[in-house]
Amino acid sequence: MSIDQTSQPIKPLRIAVLVSGSGSNLQVLIDAMQAGALPIEIVGVISNRDDAYALTRATDAAIPVAVLSHVASGKRMGIKTFEAHANEQLIAWQPDLIVLAGFMRVLSGSFIDNAPAPMINLHPSLLPVYKGLDTHQRVLQAGDRYHGCSIHKVTAELDAGQVLTQAVLSVDINDTAESLQSRVQKLEHKLLPWTILLLAKNVLSLEAESTSQANQYLPTLPLQLFITS
Ligand code: GAR
């Protein structure tokens, strides 16, 4: 149990994380949890790929994992089967919050609606622009001056749920898709723990749209983070 600044003990937020790849964002959450810097308990990690490095990160931290590989023994696992197993596993872990951190399968509305906890997704663009894939390339092609990442509530429509927080950078004349990916990922590593802290402390709420921001003295959503260094 963590102690907040007013010395009130706060119950750790139980988090399940869904991943598909490297898991650098998962690692930030693991490090923050282990350092006692975030009032969270990562109760389990689900991967849809058995070769995701995120699984090694979770296992090294003694976090339970479930591998629901979309290519299990040469046979493609359909999304319905994946969702049935994932739902069962999530119910067993009893999370308060489900975090999609680099999870690359599109989930159905019924899975999202029936999940045992609300879901947030980390997306590498300043939503509502550039939903979907290849966001860095599309920013460069459009000649945009600003780019960044967003955390939004997950709804049936892809990358379209209410945006809670964003981190912003200015695009440099020398930026490439690769450099933007790396710069945005550094922002993500700040944005994800910050957003989860706001949720854990009930500054942000994932309940109905009208009550989505518990603190009326904060600016309207999305809250934006500009990191200058
Ligand atoms: C992150 O950059 C995240 O924004 C992106 O995948 C990466 C995962 O990195 N997510 C999406 O594109 C979702 N549409 P990580 O595995 O190192 O955390």
PDB file of C-alpha atoms and ligand atoms in Angstrom:
ATOM      1  CA  MET A   1       0.000   0.000   0.000  1.00  0.00           C
ATOM      2  CA  SER A   2       1.367   3.460  -0.908  1.00  0.00           C
ATOM      3  CA  ILE A   3       1.138   6.668   1.042  1.00  0.00           C
ATOM      4  CA  ASP A   4       0.115   9.811  -0.832  1.00  0.00           C
ATOM      5  CA  GLN A   5       1.272  13.350  -0.088  1.00  0.00           C
ATOM      6  CA  THR A   6      -1.439  13.874   2.510  1.00  0.00           C
ATOM      7  CA  SER A   7      -0.312  10.682   4.256  1.00  0.00           C
ATOM      8  CA  GLN A   8      -3.584   8.946   3.400  1.00  0.00           C
ATOM      9  CA  PRO A   9      -2.921   5.291   2.611  1.00  0.00           C
ATOM     10  CA  ILE A  10      -4.190   4.626  -0.921  1.00  0.00           C
ATOM     11  CA  LYS A  11      -5.070   1.219  -2.225  1.00  0.00           C
ATOM     12  CA  PRO A  12      -2.880   0.274  -5.197  1.00  0.00           C
ATOM     13  CA  LEU A  13      -4.670   0.279  -8.542  1.00  0.00           C
ATOM     14  CA  ARG A  14      -4.694  -3.291  -9.898  1.00  0.00           C
ATOM     15  CA  ILE A  15      -3.546  -3.110 -13.506  1.00  0.00           C
ATOM     16  CA  ALA A  16      -3.575  -5.719 -16.273  1.00  0.00           C
ATOM     17  CA  VAL A  17      -1.437  -4.849 -19.307  1.00  0.00           C
ATOM     18  CA  LEU A  18      -1.992  -6.085 -22.874  1.00  0.00           C
ATOM     19  CA  VAL A  19       1.089  -6.108 -25.099  1.00  0.00           C
ATOM     20  CA  SER A  20       2.330  -7.300 -28.494  1.00  0.00           C
ATOM     21  CA  GLY A  21       5.967  -6.205 -28.674  1.00  0.00           C
ATOM     22  CA  SER A  22       9.001  -4.873 -26.873  1.00  0.00           C
ATOM     23  CA  GLY A  23       7.156  -3.681 -23.784  1.00  0.00           C
ATOM     24  CA  SER A  24       9.249  -0.605 -23.039  1.00  0.00           C
ATOM     25  CA  ASN A  25       6.111   1.073 -21.670  1.00  0.00           C
ATOM     26  CA  LEU A  26       5.375  -1.969 -19.539  1.00  0.00           C
ATOM     27  CA  GLN A  27       8.948  -1.729 -18.211  1.00  0.00           C
ATOM     28  CA  VAL A  28       8.367   1.873 -17.127  1.00  0.00           C
ATOM     29  CA  LEU A  29       5.319   0.741 -15.141  1.00  0.00           C
ATOM     30  CA  ILE A  30       7.235  -2.167 -13.608  1.00  0.00           C
ATOM     31  CA  ASP A  31      10.101   0.148 -12.600  1.00  0.00           C
ATOM     32  CA  ALA A  32       7.717   2.734 -11.130  1.00  0.00           C
ATOM     33  CA  MET A  33       5.801   0.041  -9.235  1.00  0.00           C
ATOM     34  CA  GLN A  34       8.995  -1.495  -7.851  1.00  0.00           C
ATOM     35  CA  ALA A  35      10.332   1.926  -6.843  1.00  0.00           C
ATOM     36  CA  GLY A  36       7.058   2.694  -5.028  1.00  0.00           C
ATOM     37  CA  ALA A  37       6.657   5.730  -7.310  1.00  0.00           C
ATOM     38  CA  LEU A  38       3.187   4.716  -8.542  1.00  0.00           C
ATOM     39  CA  PRO A  39       0.367   3.284  -6.407  1.00  0.00           C
ATOM     40  CA  ILE A  40      -0.173   0.303  -8.709  1.00  0.00           C
ATOM     41  CA  GLU A  41       0.035  -3.452  -8.701  1.00  0.00           C
ATOM     42  CA  ILE A  42       0.530  -5.068 -12.105  1.00  0.00           C
ATOM     43  CA  VAL A  43      -1.590  -8.180 -11.691  1.00  0.00           C
ATOM     44  CA  GLY A  44      -0.861  -9.749 -15.062  1.00  0.00           C
ATOM     45  CA  VAL A  45       0.295  -9.286 -18.646  1.00  0.00           C
ATOM     46  CA  ILE A  46      -1.433 -10.726 -21.718  1.00  0.00           C
ATOM     47  CA  SER A  47       0.432 -10.979 -25.007  1.00  0.00           C
ATOM     48  CA  ASN A  48      -0.978 -12.002 -28.369  1.00  0.00           C
ATOM     49  CA  ARG A  49       2.569 -12.894 -29.508  1.00  0.00           C
ATOM     50  CA  ASP A  50       4.740 -15.572 -27.954  1.00  0.00           C
ATOM     51  CA  ASP A  51       7.929 -13.764 -29.106  1.00  0.00           C
ATOM     52  CA  ALA A  52       7.061 -10.428 -27.448  1.00  0.00           C
ATOM     53  CA  TYR A  53      10.011  -9.215 -25.356  1.00  0.00           C
ATOM     54  CA  ALA A  54       7.416  -7.741 -22.985  1.00  0.00           C
ATOM     55  CA  LEU A  55       6.877 -11.306 -21.726  1.00  0.00           C
ATOM     56  CA  THR A  56      10.512 -11.525 -20.587  1.00  0.00           C
ATOM     57  CA  ARG A  57      10.168  -8.186 -18.809  1.00  0.00           C
ATOM     58  CA  ALA A  58       7.039  -9.379 -16.979  1.00  0.00           C
ATOM     59  CA  THR A  59       8.487 -12.762 -16.073  1.00  0.00           C
ATOM     60  CA  ASP A  60      11.697 -11.145 -14.772  1.00  0.00           C
ATOM     61  CA  ALA A  61       9.516  -9.047 -12.484  1.00  0.00           C
ATOM     62  CA  ALA A  62       7.565 -12.145 -11.329  1.00  0.00           C
ATOM     63  CA  ILE A  63       4.342 -10.848 -12.911  1.00  0.00           C
ATOM     64  CA  PRO A  64       1.923 -13.556 -14.157  1.00  0.00           C
ATOM     65  CA  VAL A  65       1.704 -13.753 -17.957  1.00  0.00           C
ATOM     66  CA  ALA A  66      -0.785 -15.258 -20.390  1.00  0.00           C
ATOM     67  CA  VAL A  67       0.327 -15.896 -23.964  1.00  0.00           C
ATOM     68  CA  LEU A  68      -2.604 -15.996 -26.332  1.00  0.00           C
ATOM     69  CA  SER A  69      -0.620 -16.224 -29.514  1.00  0.00           C
ATOM     70  CA  HIS A  70      -2.456 -15.407 -32.702  1.00  0.00           C
ATOM     71  CA  VAL A  71      -0.314 -18.039 -34.436  1.00  0.00           C
ATOM     72  CA  ALA A  72      -0.495 -20.931 -31.986  1.00  0.00           C
ATOM     73  CA  SER A  73       0.992 -24.184 -33.338  1.00  0.00           C
ATOM     74  CA  GLY A  74       0.770 -22.948 -36.898  1.00  0.00           C
ATOM     75  CA  LYS A  75      -2.951 -22.185 -36.624  1.00  0.00           C
ATOM     76  CA  ARG A  76      -4.199 -18.652 -36.479  1.00  0.00           C
ATOM     77  CA  MET A  77      -6.238 -17.959 -33.340  1.00  0.00           C
ATOM     78  CA  GLY A  78      -9.312 -16.024 -34.365  1.00  0.00           C
ATOM     79  CA  ILE A  79     -10.152 -12.828 -32.520  1.00  0.00           C
ATOM     80  CA  LYS A  80     -13.216 -14.461 -30.881  1.00  0.00           C
ATOM     81  CA  THR A  81     -11.089 -17.232 -29.349  1.00  0.00           C
ATOM     82  CA  PHE A  82      -8.464 -14.718 -28.263  1.00  0.00           C
ATOM     83  CA  GLU A  83     -11.101 -12.564 -26.625  1.00  0.00           C
ATOM     84  CA  ALA A  84     -12.777 -15.495 -24.844  1.00  0.00           C
ATOM     85  CA  HIS A  85      -9.449 -16.577 -23.285  1.00  0.00           C
ATOM     86  CA  ALA A  86      -8.399 -13.002 -22.517  1.00  0.00           C
ATOM     87  CA  ASN A  87     -11.716 -12.259 -20.819  1.00  0.00           C
ATOM     88  CA  GLU A  88     -11.447 -15.390 -18.665  1.00  0.00           C
ATOM     89  CA  GLN A  89      -7.912 -14.453 -17.648  1.00  0.00           C
ATOM     90  CA  LEU A  90      -8.831 -10.856 -16.860  1.00  0.00           C
ATOM     91  CA  ILE A  91     -11.749 -11.968 -14.700  1.00  0.00           C
ATOM     92  CA  ALA A  92      -9.353 -14.202 -12.755  1.00  0.00           C
ATOM     93  CA  TRP A  93      -6.896 -11.325 -12.191  1.00  0.00           C
ATOM     94  CA  GLN A  94      -9.628  -8.832 -11.144  1.00  0.00           C
ATOM     95  CA  PRO A  95      -7.968  -5.663 -12.427  1.00  0.00           C
ATOM     96  CA  ASP A  96      -9.268  -2.158 -11.706  1.00  0.00           C
ATOM     97  CA  LEU A  97      -7.821  -0.948 -15.010  1.00  0.00           C
ATOM     98  CA  ILE A  98      -6.735  -2.593 -18.278  1.00  0.00           C
ATOM     99  CA  VAL A  99      -3.895  -0.862 -20.129  1.00  0.00           C
ATOM    100  CA  LEU A 100      -3.209  -1.491 -23.814  1.00  0.00           C
ATOM    101  CA  ALA A 101       0.503  -0.670 -24.124  1.00  0.00           C
ATOM    102  CA  GLY A 102       1.615  -1.486 -27.650  1.00  0.00           C
ATOM    103  CA  PHE A 103      -1.184  -4.019 -28.123  1.00  0.00           C
ATOM    104  CA  MET A 104      -1.694  -4.411 -31.858  1.00  0.00           C
ATOM    105  CA  ARG A 105      -4.919  -6.417 -32.264  1.00  0.00           C
ATOM    106  CA  VAL A 106      -8.239  -4.680 -32.803  1.00  0.00           C
ATOM    107  CA  LEU A 107     -10.693  -5.680 -30.071  1.00  0.00           C
ATOM    108  CA  SER A 108     -14.439  -6.084 -30.560  1.00  0.00           C
ATOM    109  CA  GLY A 109     -17.044  -3.863 -28.944  1.00  0.00           C
ATOM    110  CA  SER A 110     -18.484  -6.782 -27.018  1.00  0.00           C
ATOM    111  CA  PHE A 111     -15.077  -7.672 -25.514  1.00  0.00           C
ATOM    112  CA  ILE A 112     -14.550  -4.052 -24.485  1.00  0.00           C
ATOM    113  CA  ASP A 113     -18.060  -3.717 -23.032  1.00  0.00           C
ATOM    114  CA  ASN A 114     -17.846  -6.992 -21.110  1.00  0.00           C
ATOM    115  CA  ALA A 115     -14.315  -6.574 -19.799  1.00  0.00           C
ATOM    116  CA  PRO A 116     -14.080  -6.621 -16.001  1.00  0.00           C
ATOM    117  CA  ALA A 117     -12.479  -3.131 -15.891  1.00  0.00           C
ATOM    118  CA  PRO A 118     -12.260   0.006 -18.014  1.00  0.00           C
ATOM    119  CA  MET A 119      -9.588   0.075 -20.685  1.00  0.00           C
ATOM    120  CA  ILE A 120      -7.130   2.746 -21.807  1.00  0.00           C
ATOM    121  CA  ASN A 121      -4.890   2.703 -24.889  1.00  0.00           C
ATOM    122  CA  LEU A 122      -1.599   4.417 -25.647  1.00  0.00           C
ATOM    123  CA  HIS A 123      -1.479   5.689 -29.234  1.00  0.00           C
ATOM    124  CA  PRO A 124       1.459   7.345 -31.044  1.00  0.00           C
ATOM    125  CA  SER A 125      -0.295  10.434 -32.413  1.00  0.00           C
ATOM    126  CA  LEU A 126      -2.144  13.517 -31.237  1.00  0.00           C
ATOM    127  CA  LEU A 127      -5.620  12.040 -31.589  1.00  0.00           C
ATOM    128  CA  PRO A 128      -8.054  12.592 -33.200  1.00  0.00           C
ATOM    129  CA  VAL A 129      -5.509  12.867 -36.032  1.00  0.00           C
ATOM    130  CA  TYR A 130      -3.740   9.762 -37.348  1.00  0.00           C
ATOM    131  CA  LYS A 131      -5.737   6.882 -35.979  1.00  0.00           C
ATOM    132  CA  GLY A 132      -4.391   3.465 -36.965  1.00  0.00           C
ATOM    133  CA  LEU A 133      -0.872   2.659 -38.172  1.00  0.00           C
ATOM    134  CA  ASP A 134       2.208   4.475 -39.599  1.00  0.00           C
ATOM    135  CA  THR A 135       1.513   7.621 -37.626  1.00  0.00           C
ATOM    136  CA  HIS A 136       5.088   9.025 -37.746  1.00  0.00           C
ATOM    137  CA  GLN A 137       5.303   8.686 -41.531  1.00  0.00           C
ATOM    138  CA  ARG A 138       1.916  10.341 -41.947  1.00  0.00           C
ATOM    139  CA  VAL A 139       2.934  13.288 -39.739  1.00  0.00           C
ATOM    140  CA  LEU A 140       6.015  13.856 -41.907  1.00  0.00           C
ATOM    141  CA  GLN A 141       4.065  13.538 -45.148  1.00  0.00           C
ATOM    142  CA  ALA A 142       1.554  16.115 -43.938  1.00  0.00           C
ATOM    143  CA  GLY A 143       4.331  18.511 -42.862  1.00  0.00           C
ATOM    144  CA  ASP A 144       2.867  18.841 -39.361  1.00  0.00           C
ATOM    145  CA  ARG A 145       4.702  21.041 -36.868  1.00  0.00           C
ATOM    146  CA  TYR A 146       3.579  19.085 -33.802  1.00  0.00           C
ATOM    147  CA  HIS A 147       3.349  15.404 -33.010  1.00  0.00           C
ATOM    148  CA  GLY A 148       3.113  13.276 -29.900  1.00  0.00           C
ATOM    149  CA  CYS A 149       1.106  10.570 -28.199  1.00  0.00           C
ATOM    150  CA  SER A 150      -2.301  10.186 -26.600  1.00  0.00           C
ATOM    151  CA  ILE A 151      -3.953   8.052 -23.984  1.00  0.00           C
ATOM    152  CA  HIS A 152      -7.630   7.482 -24.571  1.00  0.00           C
ATOM    153  CA  LYS A 153     -10.500   5.411 -23.290  1.00  0.00           C
ATOM    154  CA  VAL A 154     -11.010   2.311 -25.400  1.00  0.00           C
ATOM    155  CA  THR A 155     -14.339   2.056 -27.202  1.00  0.00           C
ATOM    156  CA  ALA A 156     -15.561  -0.116 -30.073  1.00  0.00           C
ATOM    157  CA  GLU A 157     -14.401   2.436 -32.650  1.00  0.00           C
ATOM    158  CA  LEU A 158     -10.637   2.224 -33.285  1.00  0.00           C
ATOM    159  CA  ASP A 159      -8.609   4.939 -31.495  1.00  0.00           C
ATOM    160  CA  ALA A 160     -11.766   7.040 -31.102  1.00  0.00           C
ATOM    161  CA  GLY A 161     -12.587   6.950 -27.373  1.00  0.00           C
ATOM    162  CA  GLN A 162     -12.305  10.077 -25.270  1.00  0.00           C
ATOM    163  CA  VAL A 163      -8.728  11.374 -25.145  1.00  0.00           C
ATOM    164  CA  LEU A 164      -7.587  11.818 -21.546  1.00  0.00           C
ATOM    165  CA  THR A 165      -4.001  13.007 -21.864  1.00  0.00           C
ATOM    166  CA  GLN A 166      -1.441  13.871 -24.534  1.00  0.00           C
ATOM    167  CA  ALA A 167       2.261  14.638 -24.678  1.00  0.00           C
ATOM    168  CA  VAL A 168       3.464  16.935 -27.437  1.00  0.00           C
ATOM    169  CA  LEU A 169       6.746  17.583 -29.258  1.00  0.00           C
ATOM    170  CA  SER A 170       7.655  19.866 -32.124  1.00  0.00           C
ATOM    171  CA  VAL A 171       8.719  18.154 -35.303  1.00  0.00           C
ATOM    172  CA  ASP A 172      12.286  18.982 -36.260  1.00  0.00           C
ATOM    173  CA  ILE A 173      13.343  19.680 -39.848  1.00  0.00           C
ATOM    174  CA  ASN A 174      15.711  16.683 -39.682  1.00  0.00           C
ATOM    175  CA  ASP A 175      13.208  14.248 -38.208  1.00  0.00           C
ATOM    176  CA  THR A 176      12.620  10.907 -39.903  1.00  0.00           C
ATOM    177  CA  ALA A 177       9.912   8.345 -39.101  1.00  0.00           C
ATOM    178  CA  GLU A 178      12.511   6.501 -37.008  1.00  0.00           C
ATOM    179  CA  SER A 179      13.621   9.570 -35.053  1.00  0.00           C
ATOM    180  CA  LEU A 180       9.991  10.525 -34.418  1.00  0.00           C
ATOM    181  CA  GLN A 181       9.216   7.025 -33.204  1.00  0.00           C
ATOM    182  CA  SER A 182      12.067   7.218 -30.735  1.00  0.00           C
ATOM    183  CA  ARG A 183      11.201  10.759 -29.594  1.00  0.00           C
ATOM    184  CA  VAL A 184       7.507   9.909 -29.197  1.00  0.00           C
ATOM    185  CA  GLN A 185       8.347   6.787 -27.253  1.00  0.00           C
ATOM    186  CA  LYS A 186      10.323   8.883 -24.752  1.00  0.00           C
ATOM    187  CA  LEU A 187       7.183  10.988 -24.297  1.00  0.00           C
ATOM    188  CA  GLU A 188       5.089   7.856 -23.824  1.00  0.00           C
ATOM    189  CA  HIS A 189       7.364   6.782 -20.991  1.00  0.00           C
ATOM    190  CA  LYS A 190       6.362   9.964 -19.132  1.00  0.00           C
ATOM    191  CA  LEU A 191       2.743  10.129 -20.254  1.00  0.00           C
ATOM    192  CA  LEU A 192       1.717   6.618 -19.246  1.00  0.00           C
ATOM    193  CA  PRO A 193       2.844   6.750 -15.587  1.00  0.00           C
ATOM    194  CA  TRP A 194       1.556  10.325 -15.249  1.00  0.00           C
ATOM    195  CA  THR A 195      -1.883   9.340 -16.568  1.00  0.00           C
ATOM    196  CA  ILE A 196      -2.052   6.268 -14.360  1.00  0.00           C
ATOM    197  CA  LEU A 197      -1.110   8.374 -11.349  1.00  0.00           C
ATOM    198  CA  LEU A 198      -3.982  10.772 -12.160  1.00  0.00           C
ATOM    199  CA  LEU A 199      -6.357   7.811 -12.436  1.00  0.00           C
ATOM    200  CA  ALA A 200      -5.069   6.168  -9.252  1.00  0.00           C
ATOM    201  CA  LYS A 201      -5.588   9.410  -7.375  1.00  0.00           C
ATOM    202  CA  ASN A 202      -9.047   9.948  -8.921  1.00  0.00           C
ATOM    203  CA  VAL A 203      -7.992  13.221 -10.531  1.00  0.00           C
ATOM    204  CA  LEU A 204      -9.159  11.572 -13.746  1.00  0.00           C
ATOM    205  CA  SER A 205     -12.049   9.149 -13.831  1.00  0.00           C
ATOM    206  CA  LEU A 206     -13.044   6.643 -16.497  1.00  0.00           C
ATOM    207  CA  GLU A 207     -16.701   6.683 -15.621  1.00  0.00           C
ATOM    208  CA  ALA A 208     -19.413   8.278 -17.747  1.00  0.00           C
ATOM    209  CA  GLU A 209     -18.386  11.054 -20.145  1.00  0.00           C
ATOM    210  CA  SER A 210     -19.980  13.758 -17.993  1.00  0.00           C
ATOM    211  CA  THR A 211     -17.934  12.785 -14.936  1.00  0.00           C
ATOM    212  CA  SER A 212     -14.789  11.959 -16.866  1.00  0.00           C
ATOM    213  CA  GLN A 213     -12.880  14.649 -15.054  1.00  0.00           C
ATOM    214  CA  ALA A 214     -13.494  14.447 -11.346  1.00  0.00           C
ATOM    215  CA  ASN A 215     -11.634  17.670 -10.611  1.00  0.00           C
ATOM    216  CA  GLN A 216     -13.578  20.659 -11.971  1.00  0.00           C
ATOM    217  CA  TYR A 217     -10.602  22.959 -11.298  1.00  0.00           C
ATOM    218  CA  LEU A 218      -8.448  21.242 -13.904  1.00  0.00           C
ATOM    219  CA  PRO A 219      -8.407  22.317 -17.558  1.00  0.00           C
ATOM    220  CA  THR A 220     -10.729  20.447 -19.915  1.00  0.00           C
ATOM    221  CA  LEU A 221      -9.608  17.157 -21.401  1.00  0.00           C
ATOM    222  CA  PRO A 222      -7.256  16.183 -22.833  1.00  0.00           C
ATOM    223  CA  LEU A 223      -4.656  17.287 -20.313  1.00  0.00           C
ATOM    224  CA  GLN A 224      -1.466  18.033 -22.228  1.00  0.00           C
ATOM    225  CA  LEU A 225       2.127  17.595 -21.240  1.00  0.00           C
ATOM    226  CA  PHE A 226       4.828  19.606 -23.042  1.00  0.00           C
ATOM    227  CA  ILE A 227       8.248  18.220 -22.292  1.00  0.00           C
ATOM    228  CA  THR A 228      10.921  20.646 -23.335  1.00  0.00           C
ATOM    229  CA  SER A 229      14.098  18.764 -22.445  1.00  0.00           C
TER     230      SER A 229
HETATM  231  C1  GAR B   1       4.259   2.331 -28.561  1.00  0.00           C
HETATM  232  O1  GAR B   1       5.013   3.302 -29.214  1.00  0.00           O
HETATM  233  C2  GAR B   1       2.770   2.585 -28.748  1.00  0.00           C
HETATM  234  O2  GAR B   1       2.474   3.931 -28.935  1.00  0.00           O
HETATM  235  C3  GAR B   1       2.482   1.798 -29.995  1.00  0.00           C
HETATM  236  O3  GAR B   1       3.273   0.650 -29.906  1.00  0.00           O
HETATM  237  C4  GAR B   1       4.476   0.975 -29.223  1.00  0.00           C
HETATM  238  C5  GAR B   1       4.788  -0.111 -28.214  1.00  0.00           C
HETATM  239  O4  GAR B   1       6.029   0.072 -27.616  1.00  0.00           O
HETATM  240  N1  GAR B   1       1.094   1.479 -30.015  1.00  0.00           N
HETATM  241  C6  GAR B   1       0.341   1.500 -31.118  1.00  0.00           C
HETATM  242  O5  GAR B   1       0.793   1.768 -32.208  1.00  0.00           O
HETATM  243  C7  GAR B   1      -1.109   1.138 -30.897  1.00  0.00           C
HETATM  244  N2  GAR B   1      -1.893   1.460 -32.041  1.00  0.00           N
HETATM  245  P1  GAR B   1       6.497  -0.821 -26.399  1.00  0.00           P
HETATM  246  O6  GAR B   1       6.109  -2.262 -26.734  1.00  0.00           O
HETATM  247  O7  GAR B   1       7.996  -0.657 -26.355  1.00  0.00           O
HETATM  248  O8  GAR B   1       5.808  -0.319 -25.165  1.00  0.00           O
END
